[in-house]
XYZ file of C-alpha atoms in Angstrom:
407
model
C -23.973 -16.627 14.389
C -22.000 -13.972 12.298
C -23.830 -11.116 10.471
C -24.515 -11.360 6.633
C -22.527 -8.876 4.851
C -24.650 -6.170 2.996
C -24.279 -6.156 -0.502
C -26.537 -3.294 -1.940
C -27.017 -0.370 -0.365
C -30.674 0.336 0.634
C -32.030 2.497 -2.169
C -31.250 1.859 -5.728
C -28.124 3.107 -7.228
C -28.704 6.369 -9.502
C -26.270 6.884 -12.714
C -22.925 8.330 -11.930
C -22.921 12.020 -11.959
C -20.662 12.941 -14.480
C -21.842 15.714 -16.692
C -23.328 19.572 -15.553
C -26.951 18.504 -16.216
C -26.539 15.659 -14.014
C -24.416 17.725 -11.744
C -26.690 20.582 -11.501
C -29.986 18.051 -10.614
C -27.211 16.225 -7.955
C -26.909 20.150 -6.509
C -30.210 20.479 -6.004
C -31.510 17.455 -4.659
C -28.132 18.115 -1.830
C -29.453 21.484 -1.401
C -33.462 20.954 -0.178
C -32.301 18.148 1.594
C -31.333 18.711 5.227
C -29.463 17.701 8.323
C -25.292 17.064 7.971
C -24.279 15.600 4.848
C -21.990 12.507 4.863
C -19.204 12.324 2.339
C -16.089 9.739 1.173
C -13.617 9.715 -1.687
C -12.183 6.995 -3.317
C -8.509 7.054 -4.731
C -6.266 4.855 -6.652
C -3.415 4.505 -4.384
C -0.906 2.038 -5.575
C -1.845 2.553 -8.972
C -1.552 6.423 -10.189
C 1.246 9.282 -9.136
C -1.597 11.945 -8.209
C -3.332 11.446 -4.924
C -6.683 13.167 -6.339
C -10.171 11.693 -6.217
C -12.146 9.668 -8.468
C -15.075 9.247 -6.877
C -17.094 11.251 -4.749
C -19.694 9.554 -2.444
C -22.462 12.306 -0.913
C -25.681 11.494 1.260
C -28.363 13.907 2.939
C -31.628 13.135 3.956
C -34.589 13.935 2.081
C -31.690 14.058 -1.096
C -30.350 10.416 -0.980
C -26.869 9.301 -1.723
C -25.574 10.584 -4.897
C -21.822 9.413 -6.866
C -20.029 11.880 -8.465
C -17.004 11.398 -10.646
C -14.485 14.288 -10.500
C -12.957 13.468 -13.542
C -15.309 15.385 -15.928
C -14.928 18.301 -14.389
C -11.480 19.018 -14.307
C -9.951 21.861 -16.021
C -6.158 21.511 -16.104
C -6.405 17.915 -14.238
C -8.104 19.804 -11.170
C -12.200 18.999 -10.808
C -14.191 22.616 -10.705
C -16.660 21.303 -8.009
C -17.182 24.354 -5.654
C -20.711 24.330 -6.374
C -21.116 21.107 -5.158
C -20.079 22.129 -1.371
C -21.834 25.999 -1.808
C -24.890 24.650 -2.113
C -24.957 22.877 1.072
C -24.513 26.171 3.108
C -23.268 25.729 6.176
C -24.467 22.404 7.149
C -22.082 19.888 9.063
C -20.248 17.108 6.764
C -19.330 13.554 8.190
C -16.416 12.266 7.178
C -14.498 9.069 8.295
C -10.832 9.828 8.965
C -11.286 13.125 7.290
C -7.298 14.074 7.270
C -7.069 11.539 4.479
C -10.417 12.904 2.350
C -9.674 16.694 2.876
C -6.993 17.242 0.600
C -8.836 15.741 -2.021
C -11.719 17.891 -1.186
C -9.855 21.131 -1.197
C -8.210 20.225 -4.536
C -11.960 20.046 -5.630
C -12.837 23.078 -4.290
C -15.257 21.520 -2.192
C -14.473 23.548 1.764
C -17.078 22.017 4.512
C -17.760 25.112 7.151
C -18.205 22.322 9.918
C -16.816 18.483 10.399
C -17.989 15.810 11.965
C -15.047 12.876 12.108
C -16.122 9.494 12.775
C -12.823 7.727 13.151
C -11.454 10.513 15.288
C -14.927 10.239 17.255
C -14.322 6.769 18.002
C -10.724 7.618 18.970
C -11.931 9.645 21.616
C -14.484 7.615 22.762
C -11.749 4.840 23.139
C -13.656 2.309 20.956
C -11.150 -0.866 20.551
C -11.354 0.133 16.644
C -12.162 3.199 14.817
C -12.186 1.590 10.992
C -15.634 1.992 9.465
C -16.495 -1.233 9.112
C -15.595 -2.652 12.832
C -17.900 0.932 14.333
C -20.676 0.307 11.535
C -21.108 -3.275 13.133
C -20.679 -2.656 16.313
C -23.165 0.398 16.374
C -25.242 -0.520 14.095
C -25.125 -4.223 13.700
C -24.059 -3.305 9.765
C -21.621 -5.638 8.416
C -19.738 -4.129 5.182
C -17.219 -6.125 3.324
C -14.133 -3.633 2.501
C -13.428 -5.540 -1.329
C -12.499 -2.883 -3.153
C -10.607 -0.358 -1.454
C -6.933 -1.138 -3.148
C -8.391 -1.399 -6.685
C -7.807 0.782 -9.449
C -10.547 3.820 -9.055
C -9.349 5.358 -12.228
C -10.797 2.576 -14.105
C -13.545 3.631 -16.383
C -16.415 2.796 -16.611
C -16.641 1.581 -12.656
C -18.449 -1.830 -12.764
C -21.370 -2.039 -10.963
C -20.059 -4.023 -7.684
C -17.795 -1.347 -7.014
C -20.449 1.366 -7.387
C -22.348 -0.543 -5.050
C -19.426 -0.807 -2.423
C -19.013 3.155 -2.698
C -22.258 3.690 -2.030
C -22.679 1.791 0.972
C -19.263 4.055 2.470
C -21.823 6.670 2.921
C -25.664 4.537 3.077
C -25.267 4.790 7.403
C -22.820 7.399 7.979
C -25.887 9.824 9.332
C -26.928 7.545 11.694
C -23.348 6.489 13.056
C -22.925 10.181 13.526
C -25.326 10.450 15.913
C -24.794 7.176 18.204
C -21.011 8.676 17.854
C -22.191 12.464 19.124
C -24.816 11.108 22.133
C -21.416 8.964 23.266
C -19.662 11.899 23.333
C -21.891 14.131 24.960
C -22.842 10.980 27.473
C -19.128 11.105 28.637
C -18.390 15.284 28.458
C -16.568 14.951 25.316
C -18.424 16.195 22.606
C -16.955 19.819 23.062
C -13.271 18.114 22.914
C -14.628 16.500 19.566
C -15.661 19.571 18.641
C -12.464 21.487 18.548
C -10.576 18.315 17.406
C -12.622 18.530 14.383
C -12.285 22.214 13.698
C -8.481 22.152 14.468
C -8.258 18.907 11.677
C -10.594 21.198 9.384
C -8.247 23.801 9.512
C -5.426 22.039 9.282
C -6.276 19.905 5.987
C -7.854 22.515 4.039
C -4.447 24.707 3.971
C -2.234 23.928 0.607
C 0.104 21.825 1.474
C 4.317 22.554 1.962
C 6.364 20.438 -0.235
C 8.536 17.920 1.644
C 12.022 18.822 1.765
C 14.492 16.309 0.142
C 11.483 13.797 -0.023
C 14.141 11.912 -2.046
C 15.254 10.900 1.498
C 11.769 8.725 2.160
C 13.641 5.654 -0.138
C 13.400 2.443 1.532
C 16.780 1.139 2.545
C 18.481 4.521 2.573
C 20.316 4.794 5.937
C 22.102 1.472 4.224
C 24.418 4.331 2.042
C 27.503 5.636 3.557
C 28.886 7.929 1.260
C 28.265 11.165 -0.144
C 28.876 9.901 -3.451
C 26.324 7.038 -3.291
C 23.416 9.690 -2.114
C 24.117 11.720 -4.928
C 23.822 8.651 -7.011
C 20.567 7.897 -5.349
C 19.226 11.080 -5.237
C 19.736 11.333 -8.857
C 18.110 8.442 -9.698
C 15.368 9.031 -7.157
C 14.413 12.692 -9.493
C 14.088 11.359 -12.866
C 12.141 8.642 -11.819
C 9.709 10.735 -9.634
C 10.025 13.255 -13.600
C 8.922 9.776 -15.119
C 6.095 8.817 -12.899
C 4.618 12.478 -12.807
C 4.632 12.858 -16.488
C 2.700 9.586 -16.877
C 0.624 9.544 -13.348
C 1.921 6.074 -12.239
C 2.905 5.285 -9.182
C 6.617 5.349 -8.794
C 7.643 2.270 -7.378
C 6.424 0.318 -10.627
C 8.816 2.791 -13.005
C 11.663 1.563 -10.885
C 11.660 0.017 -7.326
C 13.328 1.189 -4.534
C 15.509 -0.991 -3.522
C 17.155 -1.039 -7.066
C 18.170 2.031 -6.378
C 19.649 1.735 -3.756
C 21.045 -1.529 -4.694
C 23.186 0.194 -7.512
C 24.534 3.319 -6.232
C 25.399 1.143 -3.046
C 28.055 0.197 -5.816
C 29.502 3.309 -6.025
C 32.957 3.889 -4.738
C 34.736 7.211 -3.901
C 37.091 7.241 -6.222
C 36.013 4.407 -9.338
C 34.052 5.268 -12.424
C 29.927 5.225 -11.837
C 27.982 2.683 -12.887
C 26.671 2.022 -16.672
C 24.702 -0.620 -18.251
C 26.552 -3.564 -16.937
C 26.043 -2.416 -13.413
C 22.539 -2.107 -14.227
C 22.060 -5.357 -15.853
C 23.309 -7.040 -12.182
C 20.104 -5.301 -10.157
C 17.442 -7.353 -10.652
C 15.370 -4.496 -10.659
C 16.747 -2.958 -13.785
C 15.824 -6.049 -15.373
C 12.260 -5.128 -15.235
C 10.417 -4.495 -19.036
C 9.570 -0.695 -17.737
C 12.777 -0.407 -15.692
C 14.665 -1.281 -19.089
C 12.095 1.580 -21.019
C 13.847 4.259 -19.266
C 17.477 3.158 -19.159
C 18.595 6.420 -20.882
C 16.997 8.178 -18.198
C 19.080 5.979 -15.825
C 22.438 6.782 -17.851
C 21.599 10.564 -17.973
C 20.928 10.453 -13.761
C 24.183 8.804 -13.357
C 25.839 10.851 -15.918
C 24.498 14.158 -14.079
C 26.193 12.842 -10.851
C 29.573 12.622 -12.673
C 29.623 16.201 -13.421
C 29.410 17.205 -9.753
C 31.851 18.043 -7.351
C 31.705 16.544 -3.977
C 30.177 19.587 -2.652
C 27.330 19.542 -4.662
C 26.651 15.980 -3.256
C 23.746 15.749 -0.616
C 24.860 15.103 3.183
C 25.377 11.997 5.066
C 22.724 13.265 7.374
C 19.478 15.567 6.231
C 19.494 19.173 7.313
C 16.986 19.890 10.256
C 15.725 23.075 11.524
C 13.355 20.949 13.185
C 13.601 19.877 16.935
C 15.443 17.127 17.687
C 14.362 13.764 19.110
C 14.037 13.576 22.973
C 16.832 10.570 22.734
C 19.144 13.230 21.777
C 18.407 15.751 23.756
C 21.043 14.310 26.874
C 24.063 15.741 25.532
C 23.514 18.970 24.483
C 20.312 20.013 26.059
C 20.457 18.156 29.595
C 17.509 20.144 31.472
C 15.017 19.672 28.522
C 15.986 16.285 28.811
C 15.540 15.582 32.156
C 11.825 17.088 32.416
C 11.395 15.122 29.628
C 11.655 12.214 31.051
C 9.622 13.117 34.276
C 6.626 14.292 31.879
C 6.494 11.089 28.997
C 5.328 8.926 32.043
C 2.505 11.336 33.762
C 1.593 11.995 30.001
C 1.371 8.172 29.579
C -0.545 8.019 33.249
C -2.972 10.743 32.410
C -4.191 8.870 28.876
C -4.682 5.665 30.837
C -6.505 7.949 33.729
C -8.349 9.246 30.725
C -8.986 5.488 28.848
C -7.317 7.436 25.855
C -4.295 7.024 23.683
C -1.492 9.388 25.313
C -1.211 10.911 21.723
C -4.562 11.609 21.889
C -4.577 13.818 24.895
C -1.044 15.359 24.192
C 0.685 15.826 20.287
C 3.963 14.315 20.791
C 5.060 17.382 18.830
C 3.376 19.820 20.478
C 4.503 18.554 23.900
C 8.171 17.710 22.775
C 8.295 21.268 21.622
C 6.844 22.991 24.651
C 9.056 20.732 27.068
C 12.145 21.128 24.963
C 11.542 25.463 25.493
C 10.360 24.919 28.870
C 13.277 27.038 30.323
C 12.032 29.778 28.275
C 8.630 29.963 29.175
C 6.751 31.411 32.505
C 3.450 30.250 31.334
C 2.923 26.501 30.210
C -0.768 26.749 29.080
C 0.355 29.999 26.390
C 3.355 27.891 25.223
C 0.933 24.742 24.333
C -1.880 27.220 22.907
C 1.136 28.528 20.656
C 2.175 25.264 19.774
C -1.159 24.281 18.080
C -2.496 22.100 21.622
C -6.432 22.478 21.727
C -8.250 24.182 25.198
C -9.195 20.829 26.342
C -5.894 19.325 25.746
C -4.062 22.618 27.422
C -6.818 22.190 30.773
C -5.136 18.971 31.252
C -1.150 19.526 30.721
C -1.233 22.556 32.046
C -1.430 21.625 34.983
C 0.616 18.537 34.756
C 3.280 20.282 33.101
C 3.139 22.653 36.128
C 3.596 20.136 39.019
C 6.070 18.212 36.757
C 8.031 20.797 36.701
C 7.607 22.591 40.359
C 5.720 25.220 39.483
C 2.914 24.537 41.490
């Protein structure tokens, strides 16, 4: 017999923080309460530009679970909230798959001291899923139904149902956390989950770099062959990503992809660029919004026809990045041939370990330390350097050693 979904979460729901009274009473109910404090943010991804928060879920014992919406107390489009994480001092916050909540968090000014990660928990406990829902009813015998996790969080006022769904994100997080740490320290891993939470801490709560040429991420892409038709793209590709900033929608609905590329795949070397005719043979230029902005369109495609070819973007991206082991034969033959001697006893060691191999060894971290292995007298400095965590490094160290005959 399958178990009932829960449709309420186990105290009643209080109003929706959303003004400093109610913000101030939410701060100090969080702070006399006690033990970690489990935390989730909901988004709206698919339907605004902006990956901020728009709902904060918070639970402590002896303070309950209290929803907070960010949106009142922003100052420049950025929610003021540092109070909200200050008053909790240093005590440990549970987060499932933090990496995608921290961001938001730091943009709130909300900086835990300590993290707990469920879904990276489970990870290293090699649990056949890490989602929420498949631990909370395994553990727990909890059965959540995940309804509303692509709707439209910006929506205001948030009907009850999905209040209640938020809610329950957070109603047995405390109590997951601790079947998730006594597995952990059962097996000798809870120090690994330790660092692997204060490395993700670290990591997530730094501003982010801009990606370069993120124009590049279009769908269909590599299908271009010429200069000319990347400039076309890339052209295209910057007004609409202007478009969908200025009006916080998600850019895919101002003008699809593969429009885009569709049309300046029509571009030639040497024949004129395409205007409104062109435009009215894409079906997605047809679209009502698509059709909005079709001087926007014209002026893209008019600021590629004022270029010279050297102003047009490369056939292939610049990279001062390291280059994929598949390419390493060529032109860097020794790297390549520890390489691969070390993917298999990397691969051997996570199934020794019951763990993915990714796990156990950052394909980047490892590519990079193989790739300078010729450089290096010490293996275990080169992976510290390289970002690898001291349980990770006690366990390639030495394989990195005998892979290479060092030992």
């Amino acid at each position: 017999m399958s178990i009932p979904f829960i449709q309420h979460s186990r105290e009643p729901l209080r109003d929706v923080v959303a003004t400093p009274d109610a913000l101030a009473t939410c701060i100090s109910a969080l702070a006399a309460g006690e033990g970690p404090i489990a935390f989730d943010a909901e988004r709206a991804h698919g339907h605004r530009y902006w990956p901020k928060a728009y709902l904060f879920q918070i639970r402590r014992h002896g303070a309950g679970t209290w929803l907070v919406d960010p949106v009142p107390f922003e100052v420049d489009g950025v929610a003021r909230l540092e109070a909200l994480g200050d008053s909790c001092g240093n005590a440990l916050w549970l987060v499932h798959a933090a990496s995608q909540d921290l961001p938001c968090m730091r943009d709130a000014g909300i900086r835990p001291g300590r993290l707990f990660d469920t879904e990276l928990a489970a990870r290293l406990l090699n649990e056949p899923s890490a989602g929420l829902a498949a631990l909370l009813e395994s553990k727990l015998g909890v059965r959540l139904e995940k309804a509303h996790s692509a709707d439209n969080w910006a929506t205001r006022p948030l009907p009850e149902s999905w209040l209640e769904y938020a809610a329950l994100d957070v109603d047995y997080l405390l109590e997951l956390h601790e079947i998730l740490r006594d597995e952990l320290a059962a097996i000798g891993r809870l120090e690994w989950a330790e660092e692997e939470f204060a490395f993700t801490l670290a990591q997530f709560l730094q501003p982010t770099t801009p990606r370069k040429d993120p124009w590049r991420r279009l769908n269909g892409l590599p299908s271009l062959k010429t200069p000319r038709q990347l400039a076309v793209a890339r052209a295209l590709w910057e007004e609409r990503d202007a478009i969908a900033r200025d009006r916080d929608r998600p850019p895919g609905r101002i003008l699809p992809d593969p429009a885009i590329v569709e049309l300046a795949a029509r571009v030639t070397n040497d024949g004129p660029l395409p205007g409104q005719a062109d435009m009215a043979r894409v079906r997605g230029f047809q679209h009502r919004t698509s059709q909005r902005y079709r001087p926007n369109w014209l002026q893209a495609l008019a600021s590629v026809e004022s270029m010279t070819p050297r102003q047009y973007p490369p056939k292939r991206a610049p990279s001062n990045g390291l280059p994929h082991p598949r390419n390493w034969d060529r032109h860097h033959p020794e790297a390549a041939e520890l390489w691969w001697k070390v993917k298999p006893a990397v691969d051997d060691l996570g199934c020794d370990l019951a763990m993915q191999p990714s796990l156990v060894a950052p394909p980047s971290v490892i590519q990079q330390v193989v790739f300078d292995h010729a450089e290096e007298d010490d293996f275990a400095a080169a992976l510290r350097r390289h970002g690898a965590r001291e349980w990770q490094i006690d366990f390639l160290s030495p394989l990195l050693d005998e892979v290479a005959g060092r030992s």
